[in-house]
Amino acid sequence: MNDKMTVGQMYTGVHHPGLLQRPNAGKNTVLPSSEGTFESVLQRKLLKFSNHAAKRLEQRGIQLGNKQLDQISSAVDKAAAKGSKESLILMKDVALIVSVANRTVVTAMDGDSMKDNVFTQIDSAVIIS
């Protein structure tokens, strides 16, 4: 009971374990990143459209601007944070079904196509105002 205890020190001995395992990093040494390459990080953040969704957007005359694409991307981020796999994103008079894991819009509908429609195989919905 008379052992000396220092606040903030969890390990006994002279050296902290983190100091023993630190790699020898020189000026030009690049440490491996858990995030991957810049391109792989960028691809995980980009919103993609399947061929089917692209055709539906064109057929139904749906045009999405940069602001709408940013809102959709943000909605996908929110769905992913909640653990969603397939999400319905409602934005004014547009409905999008999105594969959250792939960040891919699977299909798109305009206001007229949404009426009297049943959305299946989704586990979440995000409403953008």
JSON list of N, CA and C in Angstrom, two decimals, residues 3-75:
[
{"chain": "A", "resi": 3, "resn": "ASP", "atom": "N", "xyz": [3.20, 1.84, -2.18]},
{"chain": "A", "resi": 3, "resn": "ASP", "atom": "CA", "xyz": [3.79, 2.05, -3.50]},
{"chain": "A", "resi": 3, "resn": "ASP", "atom": "C", "xyz": [3.46, 3.45, -4.00]},
{"chain": "A", "resi": 4, "resn": "LYS", "atom": "N", "xyz": [4.41, 4.04, -4.70]},
{"chain": "A", "resi": 4, "resn": "LYS", "atom": "CA", "xyz": [4.24, 5.38, -5.25]},
{"chain": "A", "resi": 4, "resn": "LYS", "atom": "C", "xyz": [3.31, 5.31, -6.47]},
{"chain": "A", "resi": 5, "resn": "MET", "atom": "N", "xyz": [2.31, 6.17, -6.52]},
{"chain": "A", "resi": 5, "resn": "MET", "atom": "CA", "xyz": [1.37, 6.20, -7.64]},
{"chain": "A", "resi": 5, "resn": "MET", "atom": "C", "xyz": [1.44, 7.57, -8.29]},
{"chain": "A", "resi": 6, "resn": "THR", "atom": "N", "xyz": [1.61, 7.59, -9.59]},
{"chain": "A", "resi": 6, "resn": "THR", "atom": "CA", "xyz": [1.68, 8.84, -10.32]},
{"chain": "A", "resi": 6, "resn": "THR", "atom": "C", "xyz": [0.44, 8.97, -11.19]},
{"chain": "A", "resi": 7, "resn": "VAL", "atom": "N", "xyz": [-0.23, 10.10, -11.14]},
{"chain": "A", "resi": 7, "resn": "VAL", "atom": "CA", "xyz": [-1.43, 10.32, -11.93]},
{"chain": "A", "resi": 7, "resn": "VAL", "atom": "C", "xyz": [-1.04, 10.42, -13.40]},
{"chain": "A", "resi": 8, "resn": "GLY", "atom": "N", "xyz": [-1.77, 9.71, -14.26]},
{"chain": "A", "resi": 8, "resn": "GLY", "atom": "CA", "xyz": [-1.51, 9.75, -15.69]},
{"chain": "A", "resi": 8, "resn": "GLY", "atom": "C", "xyz": [-0.54, 8.68, -16.15]},
{"chain": "A", "resi": 9, "resn": "GLN", "atom": "N", "xyz": [-0.06, 7.84, -15.25]},
{"chain": "A", "resi": 9, "resn": "GLN", "atom": "CA", "xyz": [0.87, 6.79, -15.63]},
{"chain": "A", "resi": 9, "resn": "GLN", "atom": "C", "xyz": [0.19, 5.45, -15.38]},
{"chain": "A", "resi": 10, "resn": "MET", "atom": "N", "xyz": [-0.02, 4.70, -16.47]},
{"chain": "A", "resi": 10, "resn": "MET", "atom": "CA", "xyz": [-0.68, 3.41, -16.33]},
{"chain": "A", "resi": 10, "resn": "MET", "atom": "C", "xyz": [0.30, 2.25, -16.36]},
{"chain": "A", "resi": 11, "resn": "TYR", "atom": "N", "xyz": [1.49, 2.46, -16.91]},
{"chain": "A", "resi": 11, "resn": "TYR", "atom": "CA", "xyz": [2.41, 1.37, -17.11]},
{"chain": "A", "resi": 11, "resn": "TYR", "atom": "C", "xyz": [3.56, 1.47, -16.13]},
{"chain": "A", "resi": 12, "resn": "THR", "atom": "N", "xyz": [3.97, 0.32, -15.63]},
{"chain": "A", "resi": 12, "resn": "THR", "atom": "CA", "xyz": [5.12, 0.29, -14.73]},
{"chain": "A", "resi": 12, "resn": "THR", "atom": "C", "xyz": [6.38, 0.20, -15.56]},
{"chain": "A", "resi": 13, "resn": "GLY", "atom": "N", "xyz": [7.46, 0.53, -15.01]},
{"chain": "A", "resi": 13, "resn": "GLY", "atom": "CA", "xyz": [8.74, 0.45, -15.71]},
{"chain": "A", "resi": 13, "resn": "GLY", "atom": "C", "xyz": [9.20, 1.84, -16.13]},
{"chain": "A", "resi": 14, "resn": "VAL", "atom": "N", "xyz": [10.35, 1.86, -16.75]},
{"chain": "A", "resi": 14, "resn": "VAL", "atom": "CA", "xyz": [10.98, 3.11, -17.10]},
{"chain": "A", "resi": 14, "resn": "VAL", "atom": "C", "xyz": [10.40, 3.71, -18.37]},
{"chain": "A", "resi": 15, "resn": "HIS", "atom": "N", "xyz": [10.09, 2.88, -19.36]},
{"chain": "A", "resi": 15, "resn": "HIS", "atom": "CA", "xyz": [9.66, 3.36, -20.66]},
{"chain": "A", "resi": 15, "resn": "HIS", "atom": "C", "xyz": [8.16, 3.15, -20.87]},
{"chain": "A", "resi": 16, "resn": "HIS", "atom": "N", "xyz": [7.55, 4.11, -21.49]},
{"chain": "A", "resi": 16, "resn": "HIS", "atom": "CA", "xyz": [6.15, 4.00, -21.88]},
{"chain": "A", "resi": 16, "resn": "HIS", "atom": "C", "xyz": [6.08, 3.09, -23.12]},
{"chain": "A", "resi": 17, "resn": "PRO", "atom": "N", "xyz": [5.12, 2.15, -23.22]},
{"chain": "A", "resi": 17, "resn": "PRO", "atom": "CA", "xyz": [5.05, 1.23, -24.35]},
{"chain": "A", "resi": 17, "resn": "PRO", "atom": "C", "xyz": [4.96, 1.94, -25.70]},
{"chain": "A", "resi": 18, "resn": "GLY", "atom": "N", "xyz": [4.32, 3.09, -25.76]},
{"chain": "A", "resi": 18, "resn": "GLY", "atom": "CA", "xyz": [4.21, 3.82, -27.02]},
{"chain": "A", "resi": 18, "resn": "GLY", "atom": "C", "xyz": [5.56, 4.26, -27.54]},
{"chain": "A", "resi": 19, "resn": "LEU", "atom": "N", "xyz": [6.49, 4.56, -26.65]},
{"chain": "A", "resi": 19, "resn": "LEU", "atom": "CA", "xyz": [7.82, 4.97, -27.06]},
{"chain": "A", "resi": 19, "resn": "LEU", "atom": "C", "xyz": [8.61, 3.81, -27.62]},
{"chain": "A", "resi": 20, "resn": "LEU", "atom": "N", "xyz": [8.36, 2.62, -27.13]},
{"chain": "A", "resi": 20, "resn": "LEU", "atom": "CA", "xyz": [9.08, 1.45, -27.61]},
{"chain": "A", "resi": 20, "resn": "LEU", "atom": "C", "xyz": [8.61, 1.02, -28.99]},
{"chain": "A", "resi": 21, "resn": "GLN", "atom": "N", "xyz": [7.37, 1.32, -29.36]},
{"chain": "A", "resi": 21, "resn": "GLN", "atom": "CA", "xyz": [6.81, 0.84, -30.61]},
{"chain": "A", "resi": 21, "resn": "GLN", "atom": "C", "xyz": [6.77, 1.91, -31.70]},
{"chain": "A", "resi": 22, "resn": "ARG", "atom": "N", "xyz": [7.26, 3.09, -31.45]},
{"chain": "A", "resi": 22, "resn": "ARG", "atom": "CA", "xyz": [7.21, 4.17, -32.43]},
{"chain": "A", "resi": 22, "resn": "ARG", "atom": "C", "xyz": [8.16, 3.85, -33.59]},
{"chain": "A", "resi": 23, "resn": "PRO", "atom": "N", "xyz": [7.68, 3.97, -34.84]},
{"chain": "A", "resi": 23, "resn": "PRO", "atom": "CA", "xyz": [8.55, 3.69, -35.99]},
{"chain": "A", "resi": 23, "resn": "PRO", "atom": "C", "xyz": [9.58, 4.80, -36.15]},
{"chain": "A", "resi": 24, "resn": "ASN", "atom": "N", "xyz": [10.70, 4.45, -36.77]},
{"chain": "A", "resi": 24, "resn": "ASN", "atom": "CA", "xyz": [11.72, 5.46, -37.06]},
{"chain": "A", "resi": 24, "resn": "ASN", "atom": "C", "xyz": [11.27, 6.23, -38.28]},
{"chain": "A", "resi": 25, "resn": "ALA", "atom": "N", "xyz": [10.70, 7.39, -38.06]},
{"chain": "A", "resi": 25, "resn": "ALA", "atom": "CA", "xyz": [10.18, 8.20, -39.15]},
{"chain": "A", "resi": 25, "resn": "ALA", "atom": "C", "xyz": [11.19, 9.28, -39.50]},
{"chain": "A", "resi": 26, "resn": "GLY", "atom": "N", "xyz": [11.74, 9.18, -40.72]},
{"chain": "A", "resi": 26, "resn": "GLY", "atom": "CA", "xyz": [12.64, 10.20, -41.21]},
{"chain": "A", "resi": 26, "resn": "GLY", "atom": "C", "xyz": [11.85, 11.31, -41.87]},
{"chain": "A", "resi": 27, "resn": "LYS", "atom": "N", "xyz": [12.57, 12.25, -42.45]},
{"chain": "A", "resi": 27, "resn": "LYS", "atom": "CA", "xyz": [11.90, 13.38, -43.09]},
{"chain": "A", "resi": 27, "resn": "LYS", "atom": "C", "xyz": [11.05, 12.94, -44.28]},
{"chain": "A", "resi": 28, "resn": "ASN", "atom": "N", "xyz": [11.53, 11.98, -45.05]},
{"chain": "A", "resi": 28, "resn": "ASN", "atom": "CA", "xyz": [10.84, 11.58, -46.28]},
{"chain": "A", "resi": 28, "resn": "ASN", "atom": "C", "xyz": [10.05, 10.29, -46.12]},
{"chain": "A", "resi": 29, "resn": "THR", "atom": "N", "xyz": [9.92, 9.80, -44.92]},
{"chain": "A", "resi": 29, "resn": "THR", "atom": "CA", "xyz": [9.19, 8.56, -44.69]},
{"chain": "A", "resi": 29, "resn": "THR", "atom": "C", "xyz": [7.69, 8.83, -44.71]},
{"chain": "A", "resi": 30, "resn": "VAL", "atom": "N", "xyz": [6.96, 8.00, -45.47]},
{"chain": "A", "resi": 30, "resn": "VAL", "atom": "CA", "xyz": [5.50, 8.11, -45.52]},
{"chain": "A", "resi": 30, "resn": "VAL", "atom": "C", "xyz": [4.93, 6.95, -44.74]},
{"chain": "A", "resi": 31, "resn": "LEU", "atom": "N", "xyz": [4.19, 7.26, -43.72]},
{"chain": "A", "resi": 31, "resn": "LEU", "atom": "CA", "xyz": [3.58, 6.23, -42.89]},
{"chain": "A", "resi": 31, "resn": "LEU", "atom": "C", "xyz": [2.32, 5.72, -43.56]},
{"chain": "A", "resi": 32, "resn": "PRO", "atom": "N", "xyz": [2.03, 4.43, -43.48]},
{"chain": "A", "resi": 32, "resn": "PRO", "atom": "CA", "xyz": [0.80, 3.92, -44.09]},
{"chain": "A", "resi": 32, "resn": "PRO", "atom": "C", "xyz": [-0.42, 4.51, -43.39]},
{"chain": "A", "resi": 33, "resn": "SER", "atom": "N", "xyz": [-1.41, 4.82, -44.16]},
{"chain": "A", "resi": 33, "resn": "SER", "atom": "CA", "xyz": [-2.62, 5.44, -43.62]},
{"chain": "A", "resi": 33, "resn": "SER", "atom": "C", "xyz": [-3.74, 4.41, -43.60]},
{"chain": "A", "resi": 34, "resn": "SER", "atom": "N", "xyz": [-4.54, 4.45, -42.56]},
{"chain": "A", "resi": 34, "resn": "SER", "atom": "CA", "xyz": [-5.68, 3.55, -42.48]},
{"chain": "A", "resi": 34, "resn": "SER", "atom": "C", "xyz": [-6.79, 3.99, -43.43]},
{"chain": "A", "resi": 35, "resn": "GLU", "atom": "N", "xyz": [-6.72, 5.24, -43.90]},
{"chain": "A", "resi": 35, "resn": "GLU", "atom": "CA", "xyz": [-7.74, 5.78, -44.80]},
{"chain": "A", "resi": 35, "resn": "GLU", "atom": "C", "xyz": [-7.52, 5.33, -46.24]},
{"chain": "A", "resi": 36, "resn": "GLY", "atom": "N", "xyz": [-6.30, 5.00, -46.63]},
{"chain": "A", "resi": 36, "resn": "GLY", "atom": "CA", "xyz": [-6.01, 4.62, -48.00]},
{"chain": "A", "resi": 36, "resn": "GLY", "atom": "C", "xyz": [-5.53, 5.82, -48.79]},
{"chain": "A", "resi": 37, "resn": "THR", "atom": "N", "xyz": [-5.50, 5.66, -50.10]},
{"chain": "A", "resi": 37, "resn": "THR", "atom": "CA", "xyz": [-5.03, 6.73, -50.97]},
{"chain": "A", "resi": 37, "resn": "THR", "atom": "C", "xyz": [-6.07, 7.82, -51.08]},
{"chain": "A", "resi": 38, "resn": "PHE", "atom": "N", "xyz": [-5.62, 8.97, -51.57]},
{"chain": "A", "resi": 38, "resn": "PHE", "atom": "CA", "xyz": [-6.53, 10.10, -51.75]},
{"chain": "A", "resi": 38, "resn": "PHE", "atom": "C", "xyz": [-7.67, 9.71, -52.69]},
{"chain": "A", "resi": 39, "resn": "GLU", "atom": "N", "xyz": [-7.35, 9.01, -53.75]},
{"chain": "A", "resi": 39, "resn": "GLU", "atom": "CA", "xyz": [-8.37, 8.61, -54.73]},
{"chain": "A", "resi": 39, "resn": "GLU", "atom": "C", "xyz": [-9.41, 7.69, -54.10]},
{"chain": "A", "resi": 40, "resn": "SER", "atom": "N", "xyz": [-8.99, 6.75, -53.26]},
{"chain": "A", "resi": 40, "resn": "SER", "atom": "CA", "xyz": [-9.95, 5.84, -52.64]},
{"chain": "A", "resi": 40, "resn": "SER", "atom": "C", "xyz": [-10.84, 6.58, -51.65]},
{"chain": "A", "resi": 41, "resn": "VAL", "atom": "N", "xyz": [-10.28, 7.55, -50.93]},
{"chain": "A", "resi": 41, "resn": "VAL", "atom": "CA", "xyz": [-11.08, 8.35, -50.01]},
{"chain": "A", "resi": 41, "resn": "VAL", "atom": "C", "xyz": [-12.09, 9.18, -50.80]},
{"chain": "A", "resi": 42, "resn": "LEU", "atom": "N", "xyz": [-11.64, 9.77, -51.90]},
{"chain": "A", "resi": 42, "resn": "LEU", "atom": "CA", "xyz": [-12.52, 10.57, -52.74]},
{"chain": "A", "resi": 42, "resn": "LEU", "atom": "C", "xyz": [-13.66, 9.72, -53.31]},
{"chain": "A", "resi": 43, "resn": "GLN", "atom": "N", "xyz": [-13.35, 8.52, -53.76]},
{"chain": "A", "resi": 43, "resn": "GLN", "atom": "CA", "xyz": [-14.37, 7.64, -54.33]},
{"chain": "A", "resi": 43, "resn": "GLN", "atom": "C", "xyz": [-15.42, 7.25, -53.29]},
{"chain": "A", "resi": 44, "resn": "ARG", "atom": "N", "xyz": [-14.99, 7.11, -52.03]},
{"chain": "A", "resi": 44, "resn": "ARG", "atom": "CA", "xyz": [-15.96, 6.76, -50.98]},
{"chain": "A", "resi": 44, "resn": "ARG", "atom": "C", "xyz": [-16.88, 7.92, -50.67]},
{"chain": "A", "resi": 45, "resn": "LYS", "atom": "N", "xyz": [-16.46, 9.15, -50.96]},
{"chain": "A", "resi": 45, "resn": "LYS", "atom": "CA", "xyz": [-17.26, 10.33, -50.66]},
{"chain": "A", "resi": 45, "resn": "LYS", "atom": "C", "xyz": [-18.15, 10.77, -51.82]},
{"chain": "A", "resi": 46, "resn": "LEU", "atom": "N", "xyz": [-17.83, 10.32, -53.04]},
{"chain": "A", "resi": 46, "resn": "LEU", "atom": "CA", "xyz": [-18.60, 10.75, -54.21]},
{"chain": "A", "resi": 46, "resn": "LEU", "atom": "C", "xyz": [-19.93, 10.01, -54.30]},
{"chain": "A", "resi": 47, "resn": "LEU", "atom": "N", "xyz": [-20.92, 10.71, -54.79]},
{"chain": "A", "resi": 47, "resn": "LEU", "atom": "CA", "xyz": [-22.23, 10.13, -55.03]},
{"chain": "A", "resi": 47, "resn": "LEU", "atom": "C", "xyz": [-22.26, 9.64, -56.47]},
{"chain": "A", "resi": 48, "resn": "LYS", "atom": "N", "xyz": [-22.65, 8.39, -56.68]},
{"chain": "A", "resi": 48, "resn": "LYS", "atom": "CA", "xyz": [-22.69, 7.81, -58.02]},
{"chain": "A", "resi": 48, "resn": "LYS", "atom": "C", "xyz": [-24.14, 7.54, -58.41]},
{"chain": "A", "resi": 49, "resn": "PHE", "atom": "N", "xyz": [-24.37, 7.43, -59.70]},
{"chain": "A", "resi": 49, "resn": "PHE", "atom": "CA", "xyz": [-25.69, 7.11, -60.22]},
{"chain": "A", "resi": 49, "resn": "PHE", "atom": "C", "xyz": [-25.58, 5.84, -61.07]},
{"chain": "A", "resi": 50, "resn": "SER", "atom": "N", "xyz": [-26.45, 4.88, -60.80]},
{"chain": "A", "resi": 50, "resn": "SER", "atom": "CA", "xyz": [-26.47, 3.66, -61.61]},
{"chain": "A", "resi": 50, "resn": "SER", "atom": "C", "xyz": [-26.99, 4.01, -63.00]},
{"chain": "A", "resi": 51, "resn": "ASN", "atom": "N", "xyz": [-26.77, 3.11, -63.96]},
{"chain": "A", "resi": 51, "resn": "ASN", "atom": "CA", "xyz": [-27.29, 3.33, -65.32]},
{"chain": "A", "resi": 51, "resn": "ASN", "atom": "C", "xyz": [-28.80, 3.49, -65.29]},
{"chain": "A", "resi": 52, "resn": "HIS", "atom": "N", "xyz": [-29.45, 2.66, -64.48]},
{"chain": "A", "resi": 52, "resn": "HIS", "atom": "CA", "xyz": [-30.91, 2.72, -64.36]},
{"chain": "A", "resi": 52, "resn": "HIS", "atom": "C", "xyz": [-31.35, 4.10, -63.85]},
{"chain": "A", "resi": 53, "resn": "ALA", "atom": "N", "xyz": [-30.69, 4.58, -62.81]},
{"chain": "A", "resi": 53, "resn": "ALA", "atom": "CA", "xyz": [-31.05, 5.88, -62.23]},
{"chain": "A", "resi": 53, "resn": "ALA", "atom": "C", "xyz": [-30.80, 7.00, -63.24]},
{"chain": "A", "resi": 54, "resn": "ALA", "atom": "N", "xyz": [-29.70, 6.94, -63.97]},
{"chain": "A", "resi": 54, "resn": "ALA", "atom": "CA", "xyz": [-29.40, 7.96, -64.97]},
{"chain": "A", "resi": 54, "resn": "ALA", "atom": "C", "xyz": [-30.48, 8.00, -66.05]},
{"chain": "A", "resi": 55, "resn": "LYS", "atom": "N", "xyz": [-30.94, 6.82, -66.47]},
{"chain": "A", "resi": 55, "resn": "LYS", "atom": "CA", "xyz": [-32.01, 6.75, -67.48]},
{"chain": "A", "resi": 55, "resn": "LYS", "atom": "C", "xyz": [-33.31, 7.33, -66.93]},
{"chain": "A", "resi": 56, "resn": "ARG", "atom": "N", "xyz": [-33.63, 7.00, -65.68]},
{"chain": "A", "resi": 56, "resn": "ARG", "atom": "CA", "xyz": [-34.87, 7.51, -65.07]},
{"chain": "A", "resi": 56, "resn": "ARG", "atom": "C", "xyz": [-34.82, 9.03, -64.92]},
{"chain": "A", "resi": 57, "resn": "LEU", "atom": "N", "xyz": [-33.68, 9.56, -64.53]},
{"chain": "A", "resi": 57, "resn": "LEU", "atom": "CA", "xyz": [-33.54, 11.01, -64.41]},
{"chain": "A", "resi": 57, "resn": "LEU", "atom": "C", "xyz": [-33.78, 11.68, -65.77]},
{"chain": "A", "resi": 58, "resn": "GLU", "atom": "N", "xyz": [-33.22, 11.09, -66.81]},
{"chain": "A", "resi": 58, "resn": "GLU", "atom": "CA", "xyz": [-33.38, 11.65, -68.15]},
{"chain": "A", "resi": 58, "resn": "GLU", "atom": "C", "xyz": [-34.82, 11.50, -68.64]},
{"chain": "A", "resi": 59, "resn": "GLN", "atom": "N", "xyz": [-35.41, 10.32, -68.46]},
{"chain": "A", "resi": 59, "resn": "GLN", "atom": "CA", "xyz": [-36.79, 10.06, -68.92]},
{"chain": "A", "resi": 59, "resn": "GLN", "atom": "C", "xyz": [-37.78, 10.97, -68.23]},
{"chain": "A", "resi": 60, "resn": "ARG", "atom": "N", "xyz": [-37.57, 11.21, -66.96]},
{"chain": "A", "resi": 60, "resn": "ARG", "atom": "CA", "xyz": [-38.53, 11.98, -66.18]},
{"chain": "A", "resi": 60, "resn": "ARG", "atom": "C", "xyz": [-38.19, 13.47, -66.11]},
{"chain": "A", "resi": 61, "resn": "GLY", "atom": "N", "xyz": [-37.15, 13.87, -66.80]},
{"chain": "A", "resi": 61, "resn": "GLY", "atom": "CA", "xyz": [-36.79, 15.28, -66.86]},
{"chain": "A", "resi": 61, "resn": "GLY", "atom": "C", "xyz": [-36.33, 15.86, -65.53]},
{"chain": "A", "resi": 62, "resn": "ILE", "atom": "N", "xyz": [-35.73, 15.04, -64.70]},
{"chain": "A", "resi": 62, "resn": "ILE", "atom": "CA", "xyz": [-35.25, 15.49, -63.40]},
{"chain": "A", "resi": 62, "resn": "ILE", "atom": "C", "xyz": [-33.82, 16.01, -63.56]},
{"chain": "A", "resi": 63, "resn": "GLN", "atom": "N", "xyz": [-33.61, 17.25, -63.18]},
{"chain": "A", "resi": 63, "resn": "GLN", "atom": "CA", "xyz": [-32.27, 17.83, -63.23]},
{"chain": "A", "resi": 63, "resn": "GLN", "atom": "C", "xyz": [-31.84, 18.20, -61.82]},
{"chain": "A", "resi": 64, "resn": "LEU", "atom": "N", "xyz": [-30.66, 17.76, -61.47]},
{"chain": "A", "resi": 64, "resn": "LEU", "atom": "CA", "xyz": [-30.13, 18.02, -60.13]},
{"chain": "A", "resi": 64, "resn": "LEU", "atom": "C", "xyz": [-28.93, 18.93, -60.25]},
{"chain": "A", "resi": 65, "resn": "GLY", "atom": "N", "xyz": [-28.97, 20.04, -59.53]},
{"chain": "A", "resi": 65, "resn": "GLY", "atom": "CA", "xyz": [-27.85, 20.98, -59.50]},
{"chain": "A", "resi": 65, "resn": "GLY", "atom": "C", "xyz": [-26.86, 20.62, -58.42]},
{"chain": "A", "resi": 66, "resn": "ASN", "atom": "N", "xyz": [-25.80, 21.40, -58.34]},
{"chain": "A", "resi": 66, "resn": "ASN", "atom": "CA", "xyz": [-24.76, 21.14, -57.33]},
{"chain": "A", "resi": 66, "resn": "ASN", "atom": "C", "xyz": [-25.32, 21.20, -55.91]},
{"chain": "A", "resi": 67, "resn": "LYS", "atom": "N", "xyz": [-26.22, 22.13, -55.66]},
{"chain": "A", "resi": 67, "resn": "LYS", "atom": "CA", "xyz": [-26.80, 22.26, -54.32]},
{"chain": "A", "resi": 67, "resn": "LYS", "atom": "C", "xyz": [-27.59, 21.00, -53.95]},
{"chain": "A", "resi": 68, "resn": "GLN", "atom": "N", "xyz": [-28.39, 20.51, -54.90]},
{"chain": "A", "resi": 68, "resn": "GLN", "atom": "CA", "xyz": [-29.17, 19.30, -54.64]},
{"chain": "A", "resi": 68, "resn": "GLN", "atom": "C", "xyz": [-28.26, 18.08, -54.45]},
{"chain": "A", "resi": 69, "resn": "LEU", "atom": "N", "xyz": [-27.20, 17.99, -55.26]},
{"chain": "A", "resi": 69, "resn": "LEU", "atom": "CA", "xyz": [-26.27, 16.87, -55.12]},
{"chain": "A", "resi": 69, "resn": "LEU", "atom": "C", "xyz": [-25.57, 16.90, -53.76]},
{"chain": "A", "resi": 70, "resn": "ASP", "atom": "N", "xyz": [-25.24, 18.09, -53.30]},
{"chain": "A", "resi": 70, "resn": "ASP", "atom": "CA", "xyz": [-24.64, 18.22, -51.96]},
{"chain": "A", "resi": 70, "resn": "ASP", "atom": "C", "xyz": [-25.62, 17.80, -50.88]},
{"chain": "A", "resi": 71, "resn": "GLN", "atom": "N", "xyz": [-26.89, 18.18, -51.04]},
{"chain": "A", "resi": 71, "resn": "GLN", "atom": "CA", "xyz": [-27.92, 17.80, -50.06]},
{"chain": "A", "resi": 71, "resn": "GLN", "atom": "C", "xyz": [-28.12, 16.28, -50.05]},
{"chain": "A", "resi": 72, "resn": "ILE", "atom": "N", "xyz": [-28.12, 15.68, -51.22]},
{"chain": "A", "resi": 72, "resn": "ILE", "atom": "CA", "xyz": [-28.29, 14.22, -51.32]},
{"chain": "A", "resi": 72, "resn": "ILE", "atom": "C", "xyz": [-27.10, 13.53, -50.68]},
{"chain": "A", "resi": 73, "resn": "SER", "atom": "N", "xyz": [-25.89, 14.01, -50.97]},
{"chain": "A", "resi": 73, "resn": "SER", "atom": "CA", "xyz": [-24.69, 13.43, -50.39]},
{"chain": "A", "resi": 73, "resn": "SER", "atom": "C", "xyz": [-24.71, 13.53, -48.86]},
{"chain": "A", "resi": 74, "resn": "SER", "atom": "N", "xyz": [-25.16, 14.66, -48.35]},
{"chain": "A", "resi": 74, "resn": "SER", "atom": "CA", "xyz": [-25.29, 14.85, -46.91]},
{"chain": "A", "resi": 74, "resn": "SER", "atom": "C", "xyz": [-26.32, 13.89, -46.32]},
{"chain": "A", "resi": 75, "resn": "ALA", "atom": "N", "xyz": [-27.42, 13.69, -47.04]},
{"chain": "A", "resi": 75, "resn": "ALA", "atom": "CA", "xyz": [-28.46, 12.76, -46.59]},
{"chain": "A", "resi": 75, "resn": "ALA", "atom": "C", "xyz": [-27.92, 11.33, -46.55]}
]
